[in-house]
Short mmCIF file of C-alpha atoms in Angstrom, two decimals:
data_model
loop_
_atom_site.label_atom_id
_atom_site.label_comp_id
_atom_site.label_asym_id
_atom_site.label_seq_id
_atom_site.Cartn_x
_atom_site.Cartn_y
_atom_site.Cartn_z
CA MET A 1 0.00 0.00 0.00
CA GLU A 2 2.99 2.29 0.44
CA PRO A 3 5.29 3.48 -2.31
CA LEU A 4 8.37 1.42 -2.13
CA SER A 5 11.79 2.16 -0.81
CA GLN A 6 14.22 3.80 -3.16
CA ALA A 7 16.82 1.27 -2.11
CA GLN A 8 15.53 -1.62 -4.24
CA PRO A 9 18.48 -3.46 -5.79
CA PRO A 10 18.69 -3.30 -9.59
CA THR A 11 18.98 -7.07 -9.82
CA THR A 12 15.58 -7.52 -8.21
CA GLN A 13 13.89 -5.28 -10.76
CA SER A 14 15.61 -6.96 -13.65
CA VAL A 15 14.52 -10.42 -12.52
CA ASN A 16 10.88 -9.48 -12.22
CA SER A 17 10.33 -7.29 -15.23
CA GLY A 18 10.33 -10.11 -17.73
CA PRO A 19 13.02 -10.97 -20.32
CA VAL A 20 12.76 -7.83 -22.44
CA VAL A 21 12.60 -5.36 -19.56
CA ALA A 22 15.30 -7.24 -17.69
CA GLY A 23 17.67 -6.92 -20.61
CA SER A 24 17.03 -3.24 -21.12
CA TYR A 25 17.31 -2.53 -17.43
CA ALA A 26 20.56 -4.46 -17.17
CA THR A 27 21.91 -2.48 -20.11
CA ALA A 28 20.89 0.73 -18.41
CA VAL A 29 22.78 -0.27 -15.29
CA ASP A 30 25.85 -1.29 -17.27
CA ASP A 31 25.78 2.03 -19.07
CA THR A 32 25.56 3.87 -15.71
CA ALA A 33 22.23 5.49 -16.48
CA SER A 34 21.19 8.48 -14.44
CA PRO A 35 19.37 7.98 -11.10
CA ARG A 36 16.26 9.59 -12.65
CA SER A 37 16.23 6.95 -15.40
CA LYS A 38 16.53 4.19 -12.83
CA GLN A 39 13.68 5.67 -10.80
CA SER A 40 11.53 5.87 -13.93
CA SER A 41 12.19 2.20 -14.62
CA ARG A 42 11.15 1.25 -11.13
CA SER A 43 7.97 3.33 -11.33
CA THR A 44 7.07 1.77 -14.67
CA GLY A 45 7.63 -1.71 -13.27
CA GLN A 46 5.43 -0.97 -10.26
CA GLU A 47 2.65 0.51 -12.42
CA LYS A 48 2.62 -2.47 -14.78
CA SER A 49 2.57 -4.84 -11.84
CA LYS A 50 -0.42 -3.17 -10.21
CA ARG A 51 -2.33 -3.00 -13.48
CA SER A 52 -1.90 -6.71 -14.18
CA VAL A 53 -4.82 -9.12 -13.85
CA ASP A 54 -2.76 -11.24 -11.48
CA TYR A 55 -2.22 -8.33 -9.10
CA VAL A 56 -5.88 -7.28 -9.23
CA LEU A 57 -7.13 -10.80 -8.44
CA ARG A 58 -4.64 -11.34 -5.63
CA SER A 59 -5.26 -7.97 -3.99
CA GLY A 60 -9.02 -8.51 -4.26
CA LEU A 61 -8.76 -11.96 -2.68
CA ALA A 62 -6.59 -10.64 0.13
CA GLY A 63 -8.97 -7.77 0.83
CA GLY A 64 -12.09 -9.95 0.78
CA LEU A 65 -10.66 -12.51 3.20
CA ALA A 66 -9.38 -9.75 5.48
CA GLY A 67 -12.85 -8.22 5.64
CA CYS A 68 -14.51 -11.56 6.46
CA ALA A 69 -12.02 -12.28 9.22
CA ALA A 70 -12.51 -8.85 10.76
CA LYS A 71 -16.32 -8.99 10.70
CA THR A 72 -16.43 -12.47 12.21
CA VAL A 73 -14.33 -11.33 15.17
CA VAL A 74 -16.77 -8.53 16.06
CA ALA A 75 -20.12 -9.98 14.90
CA PRO A 76 -21.77 -10.05 18.39
CA LEU A 77 -20.79 -6.45 19.11
CA ASP A 78 -22.01 -5.42 15.68
CA ARG A 79 -25.45 -6.88 16.40
CA VAL A 80 -25.81 -4.98 19.68
CA LYS A 81 -24.48 -1.78 18.14
CA ILE A 82 -27.15 -1.86 15.42
CA LEU A 83 -29.89 -2.41 17.99
CA PHE A 84 -28.66 0.60 20.00
CA GLN A 85 -28.19 2.90 17.00
CA ALA A 86 -31.59 2.12 15.52
CA SER A 87 -33.29 2.69 18.91
CA ASN A 88 -34.86 -0.76 19.06
CA PRO A 89 -37.55 -0.43 21.78
CA GLN A 90 -36.53 -3.66 23.54
CA PHE A 91 -32.93 -2.48 23.96
CA ALA A 92 -33.30 1.28 24.47
CA LYS A 93 -33.00 0.78 28.25
CA TYR A 94 -29.51 -0.65 27.85
CA THR A 95 -27.92 2.28 26.01
CA GLY A 96 -25.30 4.51 27.58
CA SER A 97 -23.29 2.16 29.82
CA TRP A 98 -20.91 -0.79 29.78
CA PHE A 99 -23.34 -2.76 31.92
CA GLY A 100 -25.99 -2.11 29.28
CA LEU A 101 -23.75 -3.67 26.65
CA ILE A 102 -23.19 -6.75 28.76
CA SER A 103 -26.89 -6.98 29.63
CA ALA A 104 -27.91 -6.70 25.98
CA ILE A 105 -25.55 -9.50 24.99
CA ARG A 106 -26.85 -11.63 27.86
CA ASP A 107 -30.48 -11.06 26.86
CA ILE A 108 -29.84 -11.89 23.23
CA LYS A 109 -28.10 -15.10 24.22
CA ARG A 110 -30.87 -16.05 26.65
CA PHE A 111 -33.78 -15.49 24.28
CA GLU A 112 -32.18 -16.31 20.93
CA GLY A 113 -29.24 -18.51 21.86
CA THR A 114 -25.62 -18.10 20.79
CA ARG A 115 -26.73 -17.97 17.17
CA GLY A 116 -28.68 -14.83 18.02
CA LEU A 117 -25.40 -12.98 18.55
CA PHE A 118 -24.56 -13.74 14.92
CA ARG A 119 -27.98 -12.93 13.52
CA GLY A 120 -27.55 -11.36 10.10
CA HIS A 121 -23.92 -12.52 9.90
CA SER A 122 -24.50 -14.63 6.79
CA ALA A 123 -25.65 -11.48 5.02
CA THR A 124 -22.63 -9.71 6.49
CA LEU A 125 -20.22 -12.19 4.93
CA LEU A 126 -22.04 -12.05 1.60
CA ARG A 127 -21.62 -8.28 1.66
CA ILE A 128 -18.24 -7.89 3.30
CA PHE A 129 -16.24 -10.09 0.94
CA PRO A 130 -17.01 -8.05 -2.20
CA TYR A 131 -17.05 -4.82 -0.17
CA ALA A 132 -13.58 -5.35 1.33
CA ALA A 133 -12.24 -6.82 -1.91
CA ILE A 134 -13.39 -3.79 -3.91
CA LYS A 135 -12.22 -1.35 -1.23
CA PHE A 136 -8.66 -2.64 -0.96
CA LEU A 137 -8.40 -3.31 -4.69
CA ALA A 138 -9.68 0.16 -5.54
CA TYR A 139 -7.31 1.74 -3.00
CA GLU A 140 -4.30 0.08 -4.57
CA GLN A 141 -5.35 1.14 -8.08
CA ILE A 142 -6.39 4.71 -7.20
CA ARG A 143 -3.29 5.17 -5.08
CA ALA A 144 -1.09 4.01 -7.96
CA MET A 145 -2.65 6.71 -10.17
CA LEU A 146 -2.58 9.55 -7.64
CA ILE A 147 0.79 8.65 -6.13
CA PRO A 148 2.92 7.34 -9.01
CA SER A 149 6.18 8.08 -7.20
CA ARG A 150 7.49 8.75 -3.72
CA ASP A 151 7.97 12.46 -4.28
CA LYS A 152 4.23 12.86 -5.04
CA GLU A 153 3.09 11.20 -1.82
CA THR A 154 1.23 13.60 0.47
CA PRO A 155 -1.34 13.12 3.26
CA PHE A 156 -4.00 14.70 1.02
CA ARG A 157 -3.37 12.21 -1.80
CA ARG A 158 -3.53 9.35 0.68
CA LEU A 159 -6.79 10.72 2.06
CA ILE A 160 -8.38 11.08 -1.38
CA SER A 161 -7.24 7.58 -2.41
CA GLY A 162 -8.89 6.02 0.62
CA SER A 163 -12.07 8.08 0.31
CA LEU A 164 -12.62 7.21 -3.34
CA ALA A 165 -11.92 3.55 -2.64
CA GLY A 166 -14.51 3.52 0.14
CA VAL A 167 -17.21 5.21 -1.96
CA THR A 168 -16.57 2.79 -4.83
CA SER A 169 -17.02 -0.25 -2.61
CA VAL A 170 -20.15 1.13 -0.93
CA PHE A 171 -21.84 1.87 -4.25
CA PHE A 172 -21.65 -1.77 -5.35
CA THR A 173 -22.48 -3.45 -2.03
CA TYR A 174 -24.97 -1.18 -0.25
CA PRO A 175 -28.10 -3.33 -0.86
CA LEU A 176 -26.47 -6.25 0.98
CA GLU A 177 -25.51 -3.91 3.83
CA LEU A 178 -29.13 -2.80 4.19
CA THR A 179 -30.28 -6.43 4.23
CA ARG A 180 -27.79 -7.26 6.96
CA VAL A 181 -28.98 -4.37 9.13
CA ARG A 182 -32.62 -5.40 8.77
CA LEU A 183 -31.81 -9.00 9.73
CA ALA A 184 -29.85 -7.84 12.75
CA PHE A 185 -32.66 -5.46 13.78
CA GLU A 186 -35.14 -8.33 14.23
CA THR A 187 -35.31 -9.44 17.86
CA LYS A 188 -38.47 -11.53 18.16
CA LYS A 189 -37.67 -15.11 19.07
CA SER A 190 -40.26 -16.39 16.65
CA SER A 191 -38.81 -14.41 13.77
CA ARG A 192 -36.79 -16.58 11.42
CA SER A 193 -36.37 -14.44 8.32
CA SER A 194 -33.83 -15.80 5.87
CA VAL A 195 -31.74 -13.62 3.58
CA ILE A 196 -34.07 -14.40 0.66
CA ASP A 197 -37.16 -13.61 2.74
CA MET A 198 -35.68 -10.30 3.85
CA LEU A 199 -34.72 -9.34 0.31
CA ARG A 200 -38.29 -10.03 -0.81
CA THR A 201 -39.75 -8.08 2.13
CA ILE A 202 -37.61 -5.00 1.51
CA TYR A 203 -38.31 -5.03 -2.20
CA HIS A 204 -42.11 -5.07 -1.75
CA GLU A 205 -42.29 -2.51 1.07
CA ARG A 206 -44.22 0.58 0.05
CA VAL A 207 -43.17 3.76 1.81
CA SER A 208 -43.83 7.44 1.35
CA PRO A 209 -41.00 9.77 0.29
CA PRO A 210 -39.54 12.31 2.73
CA ALA A 211 -41.98 14.90 4.00
CA GLY A 212 -41.51 18.51 2.94
CA GLY A 213 -41.51 20.13 6.36
CA ALA A 214 -41.12 23.69 5.11
CA GLY A 215 -44.44 23.75 3.31
CA ALA A 216 -46.44 23.28 6.53
CA THR A 217 -45.26 26.52 8.08
CA SER A 218 -45.08 28.80 5.04
CA SER A 219 -47.82 30.71 3.31
CA GLY A 220 -48.73 32.21 -0.05
CA THR A 221 -46.25 31.69 -2.86
CA ALA A 222 -43.80 29.88 -0.60
CA THR A 223 -46.43 27.28 0.25
CA THR A 224 -47.27 26.72 -3.40
CA ALA A 225 -43.61 26.36 -4.33
CA ALA A 226 -43.00 23.91 -1.49
CA GLU A 227 -45.99 21.82 -2.50
CA ARG A 228 -44.76 21.67 -6.08
CA VAL A 229 -41.32 20.57 -4.96
CA SER A 230 -42.87 17.96 -2.68
CA THR A 231 -45.06 16.64 -5.50
CA ALA A 232 -42.10 16.47 -7.87
CA THR A 233 -40.08 14.62 -5.24
CA ARG A 234 -42.83 12.04 -4.73
CA LYS A 235 -42.93 11.42 -8.47
CA MET A 236 -39.17 11.07 -8.74
CA ILE A 237 -38.61 8.76 -5.74
CA PRO A 238 -40.09 5.27 -6.18
CA SER A 239 -42.27 4.09 -3.31
CA SER A 240 -41.01 0.50 -3.52
CA GLY A 241 -38.65 -1.79 -5.43
CA ILE A 242 -34.90 -1.29 -5.89
CA ALA A 243 -35.03 2.17 -4.27
CA ASN A 244 -35.82 0.48 -0.94
CA PHE A 245 -32.34 -1.07 -0.93
CA TYR A 246 -30.71 2.36 -0.93
CA ARG A 247 -32.29 3.85 2.19
CA GLY A 248 -29.64 5.81 4.04
CA PHE A 249 -27.29 5.79 1.04
CA THR A 250 -26.60 9.55 1.16
CA PRO A 251 -25.29 9.61 4.75
CA THR A 252 -23.40 6.40 4.00
CA VAL A 253 -21.48 8.07 1.20
CA LEU A 254 -20.96 11.24 3.24
CA GLY A 255 -19.74 9.16 6.15
CA MET A 256 -17.53 6.96 3.98
CA LEU A 257 -15.58 9.90 2.59
CA PRO A 258 -13.94 10.72 5.94
CA TYR A 259 -14.11 7.16 7.30
CA ALA A 260 -12.26 5.31 4.55
CA GLY A 261 -9.97 8.20 3.75
CA ILE A 262 -8.89 8.79 7.34
CA SER A 263 -8.64 5.05 7.97
CA PHE A 264 -6.11 4.48 5.17
CA LEU A 265 -4.34 7.75 5.91
CA THR A 266 -3.92 6.92 9.60
CA HIS A 267 -2.84 3.33 8.93
CA ASP A 268 -0.21 4.36 6.39
CA THR A 269 1.02 7.29 8.48
CA VAL A 270 1.35 5.22 11.65
CA GLY A 271 3.03 2.52 9.57
CA ASP A 272 5.60 5.02 8.32
CA TRP A 273 6.24 6.15 11.88
CA LEU A 274 6.72 2.57 13.08
CA ARG A 275 9.15 1.95 10.22
CA SER A 276 11.30 4.95 11.15
CA PRO A 277 14.97 4.16 11.86
CA ALA A 278 14.51 4.72 15.58
CA LEU A 279 11.66 2.19 15.90
CA SER A 280 12.24 -0.26 13.06
CA PRO A 281 14.54 -2.59 15.06
CA TYR A 282 11.60 -3.26 17.38
CA THR A 283 8.63 -3.03 15.01
CA THR A 284 9.67 -4.61 11.70
CA ILE A 285 10.49 -8.10 10.48
CA PRO A 286 14.12 -8.16 9.27
CA GLU A 287 14.62 -8.69 5.51
CA SER A 288 10.86 -9.02 4.92
CA GLU A 289 11.05 -6.54 2.05
CA SER A 290 13.27 -8.92 0.11
CA SER A 291 11.49 -12.20 0.85
CA THR A 292 11.45 -14.89 -1.81
CA SER A 293 7.69 -14.71 -2.38
CA SER A 294 7.80 -10.95 -2.85
CA ARG A 295 10.66 -10.95 -5.31
CA SER A 296 9.11 -13.76 -7.31
CA ARG A 297 6.12 -11.55 -8.06
CA SER A 298 7.15 -7.96 -8.42
CA GLY A 299 10.40 -7.29 -6.65
CA LEU A 300 8.70 -4.39 -4.90
CA HIS A 301 7.73 -4.75 -1.28
CA ARG A 302 8.06 -2.64 1.84
CA THR A 303 9.27 -3.92 5.17
CA GLN A 304 6.61 -5.86 7.06
CA LEU A 305 5.65 -4.76 10.57
CA THR A 306 5.59 -7.27 13.38
CA ALA A 307 2.19 -8.62 14.41
CA ALA A 308 1.93 -6.26 17.39
CA ALA A 309 2.96 -3.20 15.37
CA GLU A 310 0.60 -3.99 12.48
CA LEU A 311 -2.31 -4.58 14.86
CA PHE A 312 -1.53 -1.27 16.58
CA SER A 313 -1.52 0.72 13.33
CA GLY A 314 -4.81 -0.88 12.27
CA ALA A 315 -6.44 -0.20 15.63
CA ALA A 316 -5.36 3.44 15.54
CA ALA A 317 -6.78 3.79 12.04
CA GLY A 318 -10.11 2.34 13.09
CA MET A 319 -10.46 4.52 16.17
CA VAL A 320 -9.68 7.80 14.43
CA SER A 321 -11.89 7.07 11.43
CA GLN A 322 -14.80 5.88 13.58
CA THR A 323 -14.81 9.11 15.57
CA SER A 324 -14.81 11.27 12.45
CA SER A 325 -17.85 9.64 10.82
CA TYR A 326 -19.99 8.32 13.68
CA PRO A 327 -22.89 10.85 13.63
CA LEU A 328 -23.54 10.09 9.97
CA GLU A 329 -23.47 6.38 10.76
CA VAL A 330 -26.19 6.82 13.39
CA MET A 331 -28.38 8.70 10.90
CA ARG A 332 -27.78 6.03 8.30
CA ARG A 333 -28.97 3.27 10.65
CA ARG A 334 -32.15 5.15 11.45
CA MET A 335 -32.88 5.66 7.77
CA GLN A 336 -32.18 2.00 6.95
CA VAL A 337 -34.81 0.67 9.38
CA GLY A 338 -37.41 3.24 8.29
CA GLY A 339 -39.62 0.51 6.86
CA VAL A 340 -40.19 -1.20 10.22
CA VAL A 341 -40.31 1.67 12.73
CA GLY A 342 -42.34 4.86 13.00
CA ASP A 343 -44.95 5.61 10.33
CA GLY A 344 -43.05 3.83 7.57
CA ARG A 345 -42.06 6.96 5.65
CA ARG A 346 -38.73 7.10 3.85
CA LEU A 347 -36.81 9.63 5.92
CA GLY A 348 -34.48 12.24 4.46
CA LEU A 349 -31.10 13.07 5.95
CA ALA A 350 -32.13 16.42 7.47
CA GLU A 351 -35.38 14.98 8.81
CA THR A 352 -33.54 12.07 10.41
CA ALA A 353 -31.10 14.43 12.08
CA GLY A 354 -34.03 16.48 13.43
CA ILE A 355 -35.71 13.38 14.89
CA ILE A 356 -32.53 12.29 16.65
CA TRP A 357 -31.98 15.79 18.04
CA ARG A 358 -35.52 16.02 19.41
CA GLU A 359 -35.36 12.55 20.96
CA ARG A 360 -31.94 12.67 22.62
CA GLY A 361 -30.25 15.96 21.81
CA PHE A 362 -26.57 16.17 20.91
CA ARG A 363 -25.80 12.90 22.68
CA GLY A 364 -28.18 11.11 20.35
CA PHE A 365 -25.66 11.34 17.54
CA TRP A 366 -23.11 9.46 19.63
CA ILE A 367 -25.26 6.60 20.93
CA GLY A 368 -23.31 3.37 20.77
CA LEU A 369 -19.96 5.10 20.20
CA THR A 370 -18.45 3.25 23.15
CA ILE A 371 -19.49 -0.03 21.58
CA GLY A 372 -18.19 1.35 18.32
CA TYR A 373 -14.74 1.78 19.82
CA VAL A 374 -14.83 -1.69 21.37
CA LYS A 375 -15.86 -3.08 18.00
CA VAL A 376 -13.73 -1.03 15.64
CA VAL A 377 -10.40 -1.59 17.38
CA PRO A 378 -10.27 -5.38 16.86
CA MET A 379 -12.09 -5.14 13.53
CA ALA A 380 -9.76 -2.60 11.91
CA ALA A 381 -6.70 -4.20 13.48
CA THR A 382 -7.70 -7.63 12.18
CA SER A 383 -8.59 -6.30 8.73
CA PHE A 384 -5.32 -4.48 8.10
CA PHE A 385 -3.25 -7.25 9.71
CA VAL A 386 -4.80 -10.03 7.62
CA TYR A 387 -4.64 -7.92 4.46
CA GLU A 388 -0.97 -7.04 4.87
CA ARG A 389 -0.01 -10.62 5.74
CA LEU A 390 -1.97 -12.04 2.81
CA LYS A 391 -0.35 -9.53 0.46
CA TRP A 392 3.02 -10.68 1.77
CA SER A 393 2.11 -14.36 1.37
CA LEU A 394 0.67 -13.83 -2.11
CA GLY A 395 3.69 -11.82 -3.18
CA ILE A 396 2.00 -8.54 -4.06
#
C-alpha cells in the first residue's frame, strides 16, 4: 500500500520485469544510467505490476478474506451496536453504559441462543467479501494513479485515495448492507427471516418519500412552491422496489468519505512512523522486504511490521476514522430501518437528524460510540493485519 523504498536493488527489478525489460534494465545499469532513469524504470515496473490481472485478483482476494475475518471477530458487538443505534424499543433501556452492553448481549443469548449474537452474519459475509475486496483493490489502483512516485506522496493524496476507494465499494455493495442491518434489527424469538425472505420483504415494502416540512409553516407563494417541490419529489422517488435497498445511502457516502480516507491515511502514516529508523529494530520483520515470495512476483515490497505493530496501526486507524464519521453512521442506521419503525415513511437526511436531536439531543448522535470503539479496534486491526499478511504471502 505504500510506495516502495528507493533502495531496491537493480537485480531484483531486472529479474521481475520479464526478459525484455530485464535486458534493457541491465543495459541501463551497465551504461551507468542516471538515477532519474533508474527511478523511472522502477515506477514503470510498479505501475505495470499493479495494473496486471494477477495483481488485481490477488489484492481482491486478500482484501475480501481480510474483511470476512474482521467482521467475524466482532459480529456479536455489531449486532448490539445496530440495535442501539436504531433505537430498538426492547434495547433502548440498555444504552449509555458498559453494563448495558453486557446486559444486551446476555439477553440476546438467553432469548435467541448463541446464534442470536450472529444474527444477520450470513448477510454480512455475503456483503463484506465483495465490499472489502473492492475497497482494498480500488485503493491500490487509485493510489497508484494519484501517487505514481514517492515524491508525489502527500497526506492529502492518501486521504483522497482512501475516500474514493470507500465510496466505490459502498456503491456496489450497499443493498447487501441494508439487508444485513434489517436482519440484525429483528429481535423476536419467533422471527426466522432468511436472507431471501428479507430481500423479498424489503423489495415489496411501500413507503412514502420524505416529507416537505417547510411547506407546513409557510404561506402564499412559498407554500405553493414547497408543494410543487414535494409533489415532484414524490414522483421522482419510487415508493417500492430497488429504491428500498438504498435507504440511508446519502449519509453512507458522506460518512464513507472521511471514514475510509482517514482510515487508510492513519494506517499508512502510523506505519511510516513505526518503520522509522529509531523504531524499526523493534517493530519490523528483518529482511521481509526482500522475501522470496515478494521478489518472485514484483520485486517491490516494503518492510513488514511485526504482528503487534501492524495490529496497533490498524487499531489506531479504526479509532480515528470511527470518531470522524460516527454521527452520519447513526443517521444512516435510522434511515435504513425506516420501513419497520415509525410511520413507515422514507426519511431524508435532514429529517432524520431532526428526529434524533428532538429525541436525545446532541448525545443522540453518539449513541453506541463506546461499543463502536470496542468493536472497531479489533475489527480494523484484524482487517489491516490479515490484508498485509496475505499480500506478503501472495507476493503482491
